[in-house]
Coordinates of C-alpha atoms in Angstrom, one line a residue:
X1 CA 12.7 -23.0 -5.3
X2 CA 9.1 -24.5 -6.7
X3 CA 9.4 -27.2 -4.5
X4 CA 10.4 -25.0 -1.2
X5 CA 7.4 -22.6 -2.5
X6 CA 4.9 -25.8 -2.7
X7 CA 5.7 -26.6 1.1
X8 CA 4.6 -23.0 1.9
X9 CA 1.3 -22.6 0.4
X10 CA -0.6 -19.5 1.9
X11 CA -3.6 -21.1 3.2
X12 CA -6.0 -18.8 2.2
X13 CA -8.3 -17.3 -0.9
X14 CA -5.9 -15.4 -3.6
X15 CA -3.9 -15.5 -6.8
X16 CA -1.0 -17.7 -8.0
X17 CA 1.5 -17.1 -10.4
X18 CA 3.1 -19.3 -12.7
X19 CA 6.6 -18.4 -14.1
X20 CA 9.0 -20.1 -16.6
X21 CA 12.9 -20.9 -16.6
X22 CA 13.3 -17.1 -17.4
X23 CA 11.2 -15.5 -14.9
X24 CA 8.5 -14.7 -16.6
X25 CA 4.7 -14.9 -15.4
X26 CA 3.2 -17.6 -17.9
X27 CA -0.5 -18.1 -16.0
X28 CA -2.4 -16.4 -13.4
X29 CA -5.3 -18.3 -11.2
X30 CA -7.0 -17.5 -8.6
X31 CA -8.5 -19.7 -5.7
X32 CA -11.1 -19.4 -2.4
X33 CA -8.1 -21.9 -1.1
X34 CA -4.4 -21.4 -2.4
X35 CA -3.4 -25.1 -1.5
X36 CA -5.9 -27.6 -3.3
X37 CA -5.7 -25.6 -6.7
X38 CA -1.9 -25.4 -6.8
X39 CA -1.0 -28.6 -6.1
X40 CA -3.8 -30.2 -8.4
X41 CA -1.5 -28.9 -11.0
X42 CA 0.7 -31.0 -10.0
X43 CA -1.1 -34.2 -8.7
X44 CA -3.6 -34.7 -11.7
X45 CA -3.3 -36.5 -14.9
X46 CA -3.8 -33.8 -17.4
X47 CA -5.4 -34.9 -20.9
X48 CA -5.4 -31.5 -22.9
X49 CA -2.3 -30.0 -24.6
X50 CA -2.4 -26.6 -23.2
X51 CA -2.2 -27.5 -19.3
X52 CA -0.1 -30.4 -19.8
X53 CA 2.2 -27.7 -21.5
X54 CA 1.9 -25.1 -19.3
X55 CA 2.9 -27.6 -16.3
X56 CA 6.0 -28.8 -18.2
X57 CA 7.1 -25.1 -18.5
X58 CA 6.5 -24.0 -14.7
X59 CA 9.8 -23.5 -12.6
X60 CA 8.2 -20.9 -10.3
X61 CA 5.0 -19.0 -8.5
X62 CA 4.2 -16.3 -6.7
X63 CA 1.2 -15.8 -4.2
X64 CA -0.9 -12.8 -3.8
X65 CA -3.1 -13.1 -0.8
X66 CA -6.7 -11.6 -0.8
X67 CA -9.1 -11.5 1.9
X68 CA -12.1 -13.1 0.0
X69 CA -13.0 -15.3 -3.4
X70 CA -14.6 -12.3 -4.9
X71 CA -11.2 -9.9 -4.1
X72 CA -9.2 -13.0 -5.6
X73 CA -11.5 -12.7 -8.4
X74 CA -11.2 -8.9 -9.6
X75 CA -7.4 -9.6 -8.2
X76 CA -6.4 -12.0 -11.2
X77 CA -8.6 -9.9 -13.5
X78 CA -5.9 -7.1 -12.7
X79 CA -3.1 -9.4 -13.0
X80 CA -3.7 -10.7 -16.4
X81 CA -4.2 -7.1 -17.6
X82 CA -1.1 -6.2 -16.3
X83 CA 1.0 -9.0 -16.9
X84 CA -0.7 -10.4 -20.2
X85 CA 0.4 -14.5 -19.7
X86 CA 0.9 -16.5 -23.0
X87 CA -1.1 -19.6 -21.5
X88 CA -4.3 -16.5 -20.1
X89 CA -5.5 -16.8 -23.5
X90 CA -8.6 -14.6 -22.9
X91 CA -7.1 -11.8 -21.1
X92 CA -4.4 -11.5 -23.7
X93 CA -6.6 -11.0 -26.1
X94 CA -8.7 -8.7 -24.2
X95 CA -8.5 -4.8 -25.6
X96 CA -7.8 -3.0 -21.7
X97 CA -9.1 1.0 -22.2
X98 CA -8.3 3.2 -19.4
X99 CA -9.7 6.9 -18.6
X100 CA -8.1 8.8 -15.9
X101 CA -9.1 12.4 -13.9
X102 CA -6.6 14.7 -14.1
X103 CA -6.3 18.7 -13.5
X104 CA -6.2 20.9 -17.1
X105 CA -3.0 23.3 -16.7
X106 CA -5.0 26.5 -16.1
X107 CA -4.3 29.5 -13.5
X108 CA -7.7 28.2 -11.8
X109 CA -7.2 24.3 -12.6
X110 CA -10.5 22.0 -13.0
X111 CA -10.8 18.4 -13.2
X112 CA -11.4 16.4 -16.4
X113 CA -11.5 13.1 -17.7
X114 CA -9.4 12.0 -19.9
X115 CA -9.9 8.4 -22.3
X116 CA -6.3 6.8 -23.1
X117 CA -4.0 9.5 -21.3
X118 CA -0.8 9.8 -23.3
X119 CA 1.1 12.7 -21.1
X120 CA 2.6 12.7 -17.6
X121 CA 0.1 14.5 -15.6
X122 CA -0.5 13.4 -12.2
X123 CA -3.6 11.5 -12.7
X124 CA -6.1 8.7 -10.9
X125 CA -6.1 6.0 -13.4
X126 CA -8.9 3.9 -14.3
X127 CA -9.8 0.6 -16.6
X128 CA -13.6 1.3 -15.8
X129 CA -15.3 4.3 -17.0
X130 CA -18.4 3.9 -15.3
X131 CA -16.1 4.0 -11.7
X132 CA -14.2 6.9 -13.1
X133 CA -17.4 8.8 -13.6
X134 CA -18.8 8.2 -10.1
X135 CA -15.5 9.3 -8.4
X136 CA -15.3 12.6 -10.5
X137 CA -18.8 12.6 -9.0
X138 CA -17.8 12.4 -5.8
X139 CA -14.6 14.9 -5.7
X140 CA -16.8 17.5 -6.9
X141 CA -18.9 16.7 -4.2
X142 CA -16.3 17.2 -1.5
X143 CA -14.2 19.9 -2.9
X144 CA -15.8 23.6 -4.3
X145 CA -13.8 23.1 -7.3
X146 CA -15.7 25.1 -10.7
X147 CA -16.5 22.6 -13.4
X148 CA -17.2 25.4 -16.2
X149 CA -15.6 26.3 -19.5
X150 CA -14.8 29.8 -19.0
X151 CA -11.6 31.1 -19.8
X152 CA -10.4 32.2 -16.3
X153 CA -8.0 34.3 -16.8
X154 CA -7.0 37.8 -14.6
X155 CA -7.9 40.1 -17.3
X156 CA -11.2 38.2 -17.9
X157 CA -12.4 38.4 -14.1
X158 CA -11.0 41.9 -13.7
X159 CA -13.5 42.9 -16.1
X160 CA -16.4 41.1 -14.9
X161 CA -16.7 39.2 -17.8
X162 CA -18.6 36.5 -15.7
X163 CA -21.3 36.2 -13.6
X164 CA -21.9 33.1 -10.6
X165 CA -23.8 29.7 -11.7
X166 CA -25.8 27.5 -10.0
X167 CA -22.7 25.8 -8.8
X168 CA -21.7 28.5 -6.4
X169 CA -25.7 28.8 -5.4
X170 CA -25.9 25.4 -4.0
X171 CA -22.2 26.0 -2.5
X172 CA -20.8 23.6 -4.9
X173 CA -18.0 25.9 -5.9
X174 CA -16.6 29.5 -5.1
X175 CA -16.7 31.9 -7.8
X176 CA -13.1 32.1 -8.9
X177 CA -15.1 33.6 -12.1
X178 CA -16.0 37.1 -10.1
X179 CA -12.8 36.7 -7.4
X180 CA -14.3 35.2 -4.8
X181 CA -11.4 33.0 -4.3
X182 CA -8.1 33.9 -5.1
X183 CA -5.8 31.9 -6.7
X184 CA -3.6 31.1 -3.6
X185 CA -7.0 29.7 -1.8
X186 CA -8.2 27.9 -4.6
X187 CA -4.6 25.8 -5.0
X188 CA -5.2 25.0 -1.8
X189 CA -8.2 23.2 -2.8
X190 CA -6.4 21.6 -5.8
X191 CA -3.2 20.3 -3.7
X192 CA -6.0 18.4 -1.4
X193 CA -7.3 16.7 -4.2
X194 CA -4.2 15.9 -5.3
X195 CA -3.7 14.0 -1.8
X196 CA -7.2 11.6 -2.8
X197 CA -4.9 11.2 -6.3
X198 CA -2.1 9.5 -4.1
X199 CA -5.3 7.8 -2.1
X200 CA -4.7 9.6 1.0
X201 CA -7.8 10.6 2.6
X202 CA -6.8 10.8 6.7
X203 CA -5.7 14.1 6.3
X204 CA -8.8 15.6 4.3
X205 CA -11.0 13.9 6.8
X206 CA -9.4 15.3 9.8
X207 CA -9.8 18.6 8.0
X208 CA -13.5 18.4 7.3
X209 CA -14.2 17.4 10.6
X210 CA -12.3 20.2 12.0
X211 CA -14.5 22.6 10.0
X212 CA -17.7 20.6 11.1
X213 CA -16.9 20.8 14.5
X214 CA -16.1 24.6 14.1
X215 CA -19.4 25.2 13.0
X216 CA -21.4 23.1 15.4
X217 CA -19.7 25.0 18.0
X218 CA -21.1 28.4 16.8
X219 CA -24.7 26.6 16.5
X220 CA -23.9 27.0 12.6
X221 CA -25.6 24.0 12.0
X222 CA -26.6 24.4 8.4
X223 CA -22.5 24.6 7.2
X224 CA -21.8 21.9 10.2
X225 CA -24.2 19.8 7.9
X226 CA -22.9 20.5 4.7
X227 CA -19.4 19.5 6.1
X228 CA -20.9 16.0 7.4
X229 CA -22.3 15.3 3.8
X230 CA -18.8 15.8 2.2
X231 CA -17.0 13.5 5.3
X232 CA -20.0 11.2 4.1
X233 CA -19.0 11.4 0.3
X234 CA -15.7 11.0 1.1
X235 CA -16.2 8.1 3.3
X236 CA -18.3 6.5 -0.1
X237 CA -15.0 7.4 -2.3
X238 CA -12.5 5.6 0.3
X239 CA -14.6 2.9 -0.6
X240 CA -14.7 3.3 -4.4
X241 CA -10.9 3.7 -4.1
X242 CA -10.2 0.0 -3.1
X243 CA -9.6 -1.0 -6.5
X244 CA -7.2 1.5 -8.0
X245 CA -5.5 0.9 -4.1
X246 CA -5.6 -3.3 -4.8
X247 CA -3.8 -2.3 -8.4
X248 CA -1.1 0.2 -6.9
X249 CA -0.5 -2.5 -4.0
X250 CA 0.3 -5.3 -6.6
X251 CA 2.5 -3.5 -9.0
X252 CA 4.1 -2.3 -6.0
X253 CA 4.6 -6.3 -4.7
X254 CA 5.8 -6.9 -7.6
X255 CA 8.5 -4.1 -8.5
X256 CA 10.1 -4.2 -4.9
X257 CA 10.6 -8.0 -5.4
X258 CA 12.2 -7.6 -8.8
X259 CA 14.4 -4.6 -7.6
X260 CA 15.4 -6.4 -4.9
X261 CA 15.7 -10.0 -6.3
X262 CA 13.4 -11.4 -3.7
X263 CA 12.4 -14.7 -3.0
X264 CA 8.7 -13.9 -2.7
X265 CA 5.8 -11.4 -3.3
X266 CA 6.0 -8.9 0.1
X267 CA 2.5 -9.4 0.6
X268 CA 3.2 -9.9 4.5
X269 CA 6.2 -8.0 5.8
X270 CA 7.2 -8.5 9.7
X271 CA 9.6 -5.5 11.2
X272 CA 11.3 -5.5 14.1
X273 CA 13.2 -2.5 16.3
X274 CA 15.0 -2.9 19.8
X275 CA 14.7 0.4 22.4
X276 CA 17.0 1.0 25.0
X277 CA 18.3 3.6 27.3
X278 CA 22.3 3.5 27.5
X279 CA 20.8 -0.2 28.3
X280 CA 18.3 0.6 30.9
X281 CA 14.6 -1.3 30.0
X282 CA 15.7 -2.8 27.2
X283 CA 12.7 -3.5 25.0
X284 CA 11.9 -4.9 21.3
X285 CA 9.3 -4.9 19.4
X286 CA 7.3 -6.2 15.9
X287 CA 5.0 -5.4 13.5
X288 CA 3.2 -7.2 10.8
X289 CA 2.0 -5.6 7.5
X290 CA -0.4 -7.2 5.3
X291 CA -1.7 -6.4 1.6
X292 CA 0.1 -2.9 3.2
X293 CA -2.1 -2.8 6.1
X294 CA -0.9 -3.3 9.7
X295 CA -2.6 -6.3 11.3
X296 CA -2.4 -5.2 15.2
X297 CA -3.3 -8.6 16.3
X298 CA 0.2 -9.7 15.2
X299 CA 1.8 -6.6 16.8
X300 CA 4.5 -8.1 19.6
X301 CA 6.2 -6.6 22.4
X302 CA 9.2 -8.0 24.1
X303 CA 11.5 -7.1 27.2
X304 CA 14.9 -8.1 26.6
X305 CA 16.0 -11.3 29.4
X306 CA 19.1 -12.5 28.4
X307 CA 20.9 -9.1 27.8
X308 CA 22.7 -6.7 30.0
X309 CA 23.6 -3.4 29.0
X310 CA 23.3 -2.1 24.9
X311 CA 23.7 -4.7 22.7
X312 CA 21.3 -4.6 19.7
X313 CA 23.0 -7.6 18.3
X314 CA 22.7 -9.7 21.0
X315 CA 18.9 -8.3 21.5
X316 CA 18.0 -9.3 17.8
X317 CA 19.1 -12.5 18.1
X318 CA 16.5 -13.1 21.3
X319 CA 14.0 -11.9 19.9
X320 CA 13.8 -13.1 16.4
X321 CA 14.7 -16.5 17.9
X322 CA 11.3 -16.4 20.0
X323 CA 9.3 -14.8 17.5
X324 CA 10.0 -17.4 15.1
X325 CA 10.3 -20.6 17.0
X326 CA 7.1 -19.9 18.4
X327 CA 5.6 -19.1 14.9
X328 CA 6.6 -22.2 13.8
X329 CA 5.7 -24.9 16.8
X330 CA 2.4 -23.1 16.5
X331 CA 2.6 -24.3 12.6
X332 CA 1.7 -20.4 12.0
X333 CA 2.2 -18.5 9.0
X334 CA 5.8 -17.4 8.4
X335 CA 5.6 -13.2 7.0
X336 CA 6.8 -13.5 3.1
X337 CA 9.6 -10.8 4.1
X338 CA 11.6 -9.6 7.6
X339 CA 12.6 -6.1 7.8
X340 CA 15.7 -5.4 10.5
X341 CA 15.9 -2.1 11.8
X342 CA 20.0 -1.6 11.4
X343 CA 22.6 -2.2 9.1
X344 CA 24.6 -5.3 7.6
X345 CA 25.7 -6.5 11.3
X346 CA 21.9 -6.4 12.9
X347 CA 21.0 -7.9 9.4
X348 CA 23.8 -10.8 10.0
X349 CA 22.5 -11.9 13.1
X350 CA 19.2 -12.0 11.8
X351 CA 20.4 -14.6 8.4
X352 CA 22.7 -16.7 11.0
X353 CA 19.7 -17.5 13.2
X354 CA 17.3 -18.0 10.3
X355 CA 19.8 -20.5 9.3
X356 CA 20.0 -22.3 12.3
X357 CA 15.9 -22.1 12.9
X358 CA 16.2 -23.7 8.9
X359 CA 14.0 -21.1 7.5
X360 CA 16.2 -19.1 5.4
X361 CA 14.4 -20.5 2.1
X362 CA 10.7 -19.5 3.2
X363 CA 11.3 -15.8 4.0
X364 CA 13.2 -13.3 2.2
X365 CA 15.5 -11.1 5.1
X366 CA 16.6 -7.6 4.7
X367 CA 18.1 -4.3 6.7
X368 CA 17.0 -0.7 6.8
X369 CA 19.3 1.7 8.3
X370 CA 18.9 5.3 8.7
X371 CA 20.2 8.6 7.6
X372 CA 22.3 11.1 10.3
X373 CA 18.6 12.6 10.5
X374 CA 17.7 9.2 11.8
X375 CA 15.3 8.9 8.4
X376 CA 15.5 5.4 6.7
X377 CA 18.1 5.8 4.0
X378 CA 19.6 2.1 3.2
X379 CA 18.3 -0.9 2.5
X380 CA 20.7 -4.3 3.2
X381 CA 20.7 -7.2 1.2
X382 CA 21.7 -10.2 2.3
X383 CA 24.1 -10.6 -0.9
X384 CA 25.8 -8.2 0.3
X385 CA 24.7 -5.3 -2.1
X386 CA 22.9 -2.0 -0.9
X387 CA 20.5 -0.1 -2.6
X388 CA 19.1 3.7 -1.6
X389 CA 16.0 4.0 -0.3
X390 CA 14.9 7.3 -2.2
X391 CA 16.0 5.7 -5.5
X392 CA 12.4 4.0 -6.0
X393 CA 9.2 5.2 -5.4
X394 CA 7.8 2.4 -4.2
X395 CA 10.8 1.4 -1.5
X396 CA 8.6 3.9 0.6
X397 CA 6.3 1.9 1.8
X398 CA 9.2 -0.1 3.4
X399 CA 10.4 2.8 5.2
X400 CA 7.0 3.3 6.5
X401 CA 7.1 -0.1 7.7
X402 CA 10.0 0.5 9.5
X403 CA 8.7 4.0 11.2
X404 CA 5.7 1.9 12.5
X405 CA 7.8 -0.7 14.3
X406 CA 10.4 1.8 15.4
X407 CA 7.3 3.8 16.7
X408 CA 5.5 1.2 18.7
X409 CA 9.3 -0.1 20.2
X410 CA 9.7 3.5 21.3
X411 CA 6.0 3.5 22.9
X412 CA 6.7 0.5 24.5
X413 CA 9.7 1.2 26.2
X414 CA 8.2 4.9 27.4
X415 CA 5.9 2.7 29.3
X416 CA 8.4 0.8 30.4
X417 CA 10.4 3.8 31.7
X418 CA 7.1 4.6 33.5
X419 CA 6.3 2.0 35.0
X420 CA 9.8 1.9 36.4
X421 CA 9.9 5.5 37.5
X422 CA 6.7 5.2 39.3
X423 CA 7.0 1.6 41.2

């Protein structure tokens, strides 16, 4: 397996990961090029005792893939605090303190932070207080939630008990004090920060823009304005969110490839779907993920040539045989993982030409196949061995995968249909 892995350096900036005879991650490094650290390793004489053990324990790595030095840098940072490696001296001994924003359990719920959160609240999770500060900052910027320490409840407000602060002046937050919200509205505003907690912003965005656009369109430029301030703060938080995105995406690597018993860290996942009508423009197509982004310039589209008629089997085995002899007379970068859009017979086709292309050892190969509601529902092993989809959180971001390809195969073969229809 070390050897095989050695032959298949990524050629690019990122971490390494050193494991022993029982699987466990011993070192972490990190590189601005994968290839001439690694095998230095291996290649130089080494005169001090720890590195000359550390060598004579490795029996595995894993590569995580960054887009720059300085990425690589906070990258391995992460991955020591995570993983704590025996031969990381330094980071072991490192004391890792964590604050977190989360909502207090309140009928009108405001944010707080929290240093070393011990309960299951749904939180954003931090190892940098400074960081955790600016993007309370910033949430309280785009959402009108109250940051006060009245006790809000019905009986309190009925009364009056309150009266508005400066916040609700500058149109920072709405009164829930003296009813100007009610409680329906205002869990409205809590359930969209609770989207920015699982780091999905698109929807919020399309939102304020929505609003902005309303009130341009009734010449109500001063609220038009303060809607483009809050796309503007969010657009500075999508930033500030890259970290706590590059720690979710590596413990995510990391769990699906022990859950699974991969080969390799799914840093770059290829998926590929075949569209047909009862065999009429038969189409396929791929997609490539990477770091969980989709890389476009790696998206393919193929029409079917050697197939007449519906057979998926006979259309996967086209197409992954020209995607990946082409990948590899162009000495191109093989995709750590393969996802097949099917069950165990799609997935067999896929293994037996893998085989006979000789690259079963560099990529790890599996199967999603879908629910009656056509929803992905099982992934395929190539042992043999199935596992549900829904059983782990993380398995989601396969089936998203998978929706992409099956989306763009379905867009392709539209046009297709078009074009025929039409000519």
């Amino acid at each position: 397996m070390l050897i095989e892995k050695m032959k298949n350096i990524p050629q690019s900036s990122g971490c390494y990961l050193f494991k022993d005879d029982k699987e466990q991650i011993i070192y972490v490094g990190m590189s601005k090029f994968l290839p001439k650290r690694v095998k230095s390793y291996f290649t130089k004489k080494h005169t001090d005792v720890k590195t000359k053990t550390l060598v004579e324990t490795i029996r595995d790595v894993d590569f995580v893939i960054t887009s720059s030095e300085q990425e690589a840098i906070l990258t391995e940072e992460e991955l020591i605090k995570l993983y704590k490696p025996k031969f990381n001296i330094k980071g072991k001994d490192d004391k890792t303190r964590s604050w977190s924003i989360c909502f207090t359990d309140e009928q009108f719920p405001k944010l707080e932070v929290v240093r070393e959160k011990s309960d299951d609240r749904i939180s954003l999770d931090f190892t940098s207080g400074m960081l955790c500060r600016e993007v309370y900052d910033l949430i309280h910027d785009i959402f009108n939630l109250r940051s006060c320490s009245y006790e809000l409840s019905q009986e309190n407000i009925n009364n009056g008990k309150f009266k508005v602060c400066l916040e609700n002046h500058i149109e920072r937050c709405d009164a829930p004090c003296v009813g100007q919200i009610l409680s329906v509205q205002y869990k409205t505003i809590v359930n969209d920060v609770k989207k920015v907690f699982d780091l999905d912003l698109k929807s919020i965005r399309t939102k304020l823009k929505k609003y902005m656009n309303y009130h341009s369109e009734k010449t109500e430029f001063e609220k038009a304005n303060n809607y483009l301030n809050k796309i503007n703060s969010l657009d500075v938080l999508d930033k500030k969110l890259d970290t706590i995105r590059r720690q979710k995406f590596n413990k995510q690597t990391f769990e699906i490839k022990n859950i699974l018993k991969l080969k390799y860290l799914p840093v770059s996942i290829e998926a590929f779907d075949n569209s047909h009508n009862q065999g009429s423009s038969n189409v396929a197509a791929s997609v490539r993920f990477q770091n969980d982004k989709p890389v476009k310039s790696e998206y393919r589209k193929y029409i079917i040539r050697t197939v007449d008629g519906v057979d998926d089997y006979a259309s996967f085995d086209e197409v992954l045989n020209r995607r990946f002899k082409r990948l590899i007379d162009e000495k191109k970068e093989l995709p750590n993982l393969v996802i097949i859009d099917g069950g165990k017979g799609q997935l067999n086709i896929a293994k037996r030409v893998f085989e006979e292309l000789n690259i079963t050892n560099q990529i790890d190969l599996i199967s999603i196949s879908k629910d009656n509601k056509h929803k992905s529902s099982i992934i395929h092993l190539t042992t043999g061995e199935e596992v549900d989809i829904m059983s782990v959180p993380y398995f989601r971001s396969l089936a998203k995968i998978q929706e992409e390809v099956h989306r763009f195969a379905i867009k392709f073969h539209r046009e297709k249909q078009s074009k025929k229809l039409f000519s």
